[in-house]
């Protein structure tokens, strides 16, 4: 493997694409540009999909973003069917011709769904997750299943049972986790957008590490039907894109009530793109009067100074856009991390009890049932999954339930109230998405407590069930061209439309940054 993206890019000949932008221009919507190009006859879905496949095949040996991709012929057949529809003047869905990657814990009936675990190595679900079904109905082309930490338990994607994914900005660093494969695939332009899942930050932290946009919706906004369960009261399917517009379009496509998920909300889902205003039409203070609270506890000791500097610059930019900035203190913020790990581990110990060697995975033979369970789980689960199952089982045991699980639920209530009070006084809250930039591969693998501490910026949002948007806001030293830093914007329940509108304006007016990694910068004309 080559040691740096600066070296790797010389092995990638230029690839002509119709939706590229110059370095200092705001990112445009690839989805809208693709649809316009298809309808005008400027290009075909087969040609566009072929371009993405060529880039994917060239970069994948170095990045390892995907655990499974169908044959090129299978993927191009989907594109040809779309071209036939266009020729017949049939209506197109909002995601027509859009190449989408799906995290491997989201079920797909025609592809494996392993959740990054040897236990499910050969598992092919007999159904699509609701989010995947909606993608297909709206014309998306599913290009493959992305790598992840086993069952979503990890923050680096090193916990995958199959391979380690590299960060497109620096191949010696992790892409984050557990949705690292999905974030890396979008960052490297192996696909247009992708689906991930977020239990304690698994969309937002990789988005920050890989310099892409990540959205964690409100709990219940997107159906969890077909999502392999980790912690059911925290799990959410989220979205990645290279722009806020693309992320918002993907979010709208998969949202809404689902009869197969009792926790999905029946609220209407407004189209966020109706709130997007082109840069040329923005007034001088487009966010005038918007109240923004900066969470004090997220910019104190333990946070990389370069991260603090980038978030402070983002805050200044929001102020220039007309926002009213104030500092907000959430005294319960530090309590969220231990409470999260108790609750998530407890729920995982229950959810993963279904993997018993009888109904799922490769079957073993044993003289009695306990031996079957013991051998199957000992050989199938990775070390991090075993650790969390043991922690959860301990917290739920009769002698410790009140001391740990019950108290963690009480902390969860306190966290929810503190966010509610802060959002009563502010329209959004902001913080870093992670306390540092991407780690070196192997740096945190043998220190689980240090890895858990990296989730401190994100877990409280899951405990409160709120939406949060992460978008790149600057760089810190590292790699051959710097490493991206993400700013997290937190909104009230079901306020995704507001978050996306603010993020879209922020993104369009942020000058001087190019968030295309060197790995693909030459290819896309930046």
mmCIF file of N, CA and C in Angstrom, residues 434-479:
data_model
loop_
_atom_site.group_PDB
_atom_site.id
_atom_site.type_symbol
_atom_site.label_atom_id
_atom_site.label_comp_id
_atom_site.label_asym_id
_atom_site.label_seq_id
_atom_site.Cartn_x
_atom_site.Cartn_y
_atom_site.Cartn_z
ATOM 1 N N UNK A 434 -15.592 16.237 16.687
ATOM 2 C CA UNK A 434 -14.653 15.323 17.345
ATOM 3 C C UNK A 434 -13.574 16.165 17.996
ATOM 4 N N UNK A 435 -12.965 15.675 19.062
ATOM 5 C CA UNK A 435 -11.947 16.481 19.756
ATOM 6 C C UNK A 435 -10.615 16.555 19.026
ATOM 7 N N UNK A 436 -10.454 15.794 17.942
ATOM 8 C CA UNK A 436 -9.195 15.819 17.191
ATOM 9 C C UNK A 436 -9.481 15.506 15.733
ATOM 10 N N UNK A 437 -8.449 15.596 14.913
ATOM 11 C CA UNK A 437 -8.569 15.138 13.531
ATOM 12 C C UNK A 437 -8.339 13.633 13.503
ATOM 13 N N UNK A 438 -8.350 13.062 12.315
ATOM 14 C CA UNK A 438 -8.248 11.606 12.168
ATOM 15 C C UNK A 438 -6.972 11.051 12.802
ATOM 16 N N UNK A 439 -7.123 9.927 13.517
ATOM 17 C CA UNK A 439 -5.987 9.287 14.169
ATOM 18 C C UNK A 439 -5.162 8.496 13.151
ATOM 19 N N UNK A 440 -3.937 8.195 13.545
ATOM 20 C CA UNK A 440 -3.136 7.235 12.796
ATOM 21 C C UNK A 440 -3.768 5.847 12.955
ATOM 22 N N UNK A 441 -3.700 5.045 11.903
ATOM 23 C CA UNK A 441 -4.173 3.666 12.007
ATOM 24 C C UNK A 441 -3.368 2.950 13.093
ATOM 25 N N UNK A 442 -4.045 2.314 14.015
ATOM 26 C CA UNK A 442 -3.408 1.597 15.120
ATOM 27 C C UNK A 442 -3.190 2.427 16.367
ATOM 28 N N UNK A 443 -3.384 3.748 16.277
ATOM 29 C CA UNK A 443 -3.082 4.637 17.399
ATOM 30 C C UNK A 443 -3.973 4.380 18.604
ATOM 31 N N UNK A 444 -5.254 4.105 18.381
ATOM 32 C CA UNK A 444 -6.200 3.941 19.487
ATOM 33 C C UNK A 444 -6.687 2.501 19.659
ATOM 34 N N UNK A 445 -6.274 1.629 18.751
ATOM 35 C CA UNK A 445 -6.863 0.292 18.707
ATOM 36 C C UNK A 445 -6.708 -0.480 20.016
ATOM 37 N N UNK A 446 -5.578 -0.329 20.660
ATOM 38 C CA UNK A 446 -5.306 -1.084 21.892
ATOM 39 C C UNK A 446 -5.623 -0.291 23.152
ATOM 40 N N UNK A 447 -6.307 0.830 22.993
ATOM 41 C CA UNK A 447 -6.671 1.664 24.143
ATOM 42 C C UNK A 447 -8.161 2.018 24.023
ATOM 43 N N UNK A 448 -9.055 1.080 24.359
ATOM 44 C CA UNK A 448 -10.486 1.317 24.147
ATOM 45 C C UNK A 448 -11.024 2.526 24.896
ATOM 46 N N UNK A 449 -10.466 2.830 26.096
ATOM 47 C CA UNK A 449 -10.970 3.980 26.847
ATOM 48 C C UNK A 449 -10.669 5.285 26.109
ATOM 49 N N UNK A 450 -9.487 5.372 25.494
ATOM 50 C CA UNK A 450 -9.151 6.568 24.714
ATOM 51 C C UNK A 450 -10.061 6.678 23.493
ATOM 52 N N UNK A 451 -10.389 5.543 22.896
ATOM 53 C CA UNK A 451 -11.280 5.556 21.747
ATOM 54 C C UNK A 451 -12.688 5.993 22.161
ATOM 55 N N UNK A 452 -13.159 5.488 23.293
ATOM 56 C CA UNK A 452 -14.483 5.891 23.787
ATOM 57 C C UNK A 452 -14.526 7.400 24.050
ATOM 58 N N UNK A 453 -13.440 7.940 24.598
ATOM 59 C CA UNK A 453 -13.413 9.374 24.927
ATOM 60 C C UNK A 453 -13.566 10.241 23.683
ATOM 61 N N UNK A 454 -13.184 9.709 22.523
ATOM 62 C CA UNK A 454 -13.315 10.456 21.283
ATOM 63 C C UNK A 454 -14.750 10.711 20.874
ATOM 64 N N UNK A 455 -15.693 10.009 21.508
ATOM 65 C CA UNK A 455 -17.113 10.171 21.179
ATOM 66 C C UNK A 455 -17.806 11.241 22.028
ATOM 67 N N UNK A 456 -17.058 11.941 22.842
ATOM 68 C CA UNK A 456 -17.679 12.856 23.802
ATOM 69 C C UNK A 456 -18.488 13.966 23.132
ATOM 70 N N UNK A 457 -18.116 14.370 21.929
ATOM 71 C CA UNK A 457 -18.815 15.464 21.253
ATOM 72 C C UNK A 457 -20.162 15.047 20.675
ATOM 73 N N UNK A 458 -20.369 13.760 20.490
ATOM 74 C CA UNK A 458 -21.526 13.307 19.714
ATOM 75 C C UNK A 458 -22.568 12.517 20.495
ATOM 76 N N UNK A 459 -22.162 11.792 21.547
ATOM 77 C CA UNK A 459 -23.090 10.848 22.178
ATOM 78 C C UNK A 459 -24.283 11.537 22.837
ATOM 79 N N UNK A 460 -24.087 12.751 23.343
ATOM 80 C CA UNK A 460 -25.196 13.440 24.010
ATOM 81 C C UNK A 460 -26.361 13.694 23.060
ATOM 82 N N UNK A 461 -26.049 13.944 21.798
ATOM 83 C CA UNK A 461 -27.103 14.201 20.816
ATOM 84 C C UNK A 461 -27.968 12.953 20.628
ATOM 85 N N UNK A 462 -27.352 11.776 20.638
ATOM 86 C CA UNK A 462 -28.126 10.535 20.530
ATOM 87 C C UNK A 462 -28.965 10.296 21.778
ATOM 88 N N UNK A 463 -28.402 10.588 22.949
ATOM 89 C CA UNK A 463 -29.174 10.426 24.176
ATOM 90 C C UNK A 463 -30.404 11.324 24.167
ATOM 91 N N UNK A 464 -30.285 12.507 23.570
ATOM 92 C CA UNK A 464 -31.407 13.447 23.515
ATOM 93 C C UNK A 464 -32.313 13.201 22.316
ATOM 94 N N UNK A 465 -31.877 12.357 21.363
ATOM 95 C CA UNK A 465 -32.695 12.050 20.193
ATOM 96 C C UNK A 465 -32.799 13.181 19.194
ATOM 97 N N UNK A 466 -31.835 14.111 19.185
ATOM 98 C CA UNK A 466 -31.919 15.320 18.365
ATOM 99 C C UNK A 466 -31.200 15.146 17.022
ATOM 100 N N UNK A 467 -31.512 16.006 16.050
ATOM 101 C CA UNK A 467 -30.779 15.985 14.778
ATOM 102 C C UNK A 467 -29.499 16.800 14.877
ATOM 103 N N UNK A 468 -28.508 16.426 14.092
ATOM 104 C CA UNK A 468 -27.251 17.178 14.056
ATOM 105 C C UNK A 468 -26.634 17.063 12.669
ATOM 106 N N UNK A 469 -26.068 18.163 12.220
ATOM 107 C CA UNK A 469 -25.426 18.237 10.909
ATOM 108 C C UNK A 469 -23.951 18.566 11.110
ATOM 109 N N UNK A 470 -23.084 17.802 10.468
ATOM 110 C CA UNK A 470 -21.655 18.080 10.496
ATOM 111 C C UNK A 470 -21.210 18.458 9.091
ATOM 112 N N UNK A 471 -20.483 19.559 8.988
ATOM 113 C CA UNK A 471 -19.930 19.950 7.702
ATOM 114 C C UNK A 471 -18.517 20.472 7.891
ATOM 115 N N UNK A 472 -17.646 20.264 6.906
ATOM 116 C CA UNK A 472 -16.255 20.682 7.051
ATOM 117 C C UNK A 472 -16.130 22.186 7.171
ATOM 118 N N UNK A 473 -15.256 22.617 8.059
ATOM 119 C CA UNK A 473 -15.132 24.063 8.320
ATOM 120 C C UNK A 473 -13.696 24.541 8.310
ATOM 121 N N UNK A 474 -12.720 23.637 8.173
ATOM 122 C CA UNK A 474 -11.331 24.065 8.190
ATOM 123 C C UNK A 474 -10.395 22.881 8.154
ATOM 124 N N UNK A 475 -9.107 23.148 8.362
ATOM 125 C CA UNK A 475 -8.079 22.121 8.317
ATOM 126 C C UNK A 475 -7.162 22.240 9.525
ATOM 127 N N UNK A 476 -6.555 21.116 9.880
ATOM 128 C CA UNK A 476 -5.487 21.078 10.878
ATOM 129 C C UNK A 476 -4.279 20.426 10.240
ATOM 130 N N UNK A 477 -3.126 20.599 10.839
ATOM 131 C CA UNK A 477 -1.917 19.999 10.287
ATOM 132 C C UNK A 477 -2.005 18.484 10.300
ATOM 133 N N UNK A 478 -1.430 17.873 9.281
ATOM 134 C CA UNK A 478 -1.429 16.428 9.174
ATOM 135 C C UNK A 478 -1.557 16.014 7.724
ATOM 136 N N UNK A 479 -1.044 14.831 7.394
ATOM 137 C CA UNK A 479 -1.111 14.368 6.025
ATOM 138 C C UNK A 479 -0.270 15.239 5.115
#
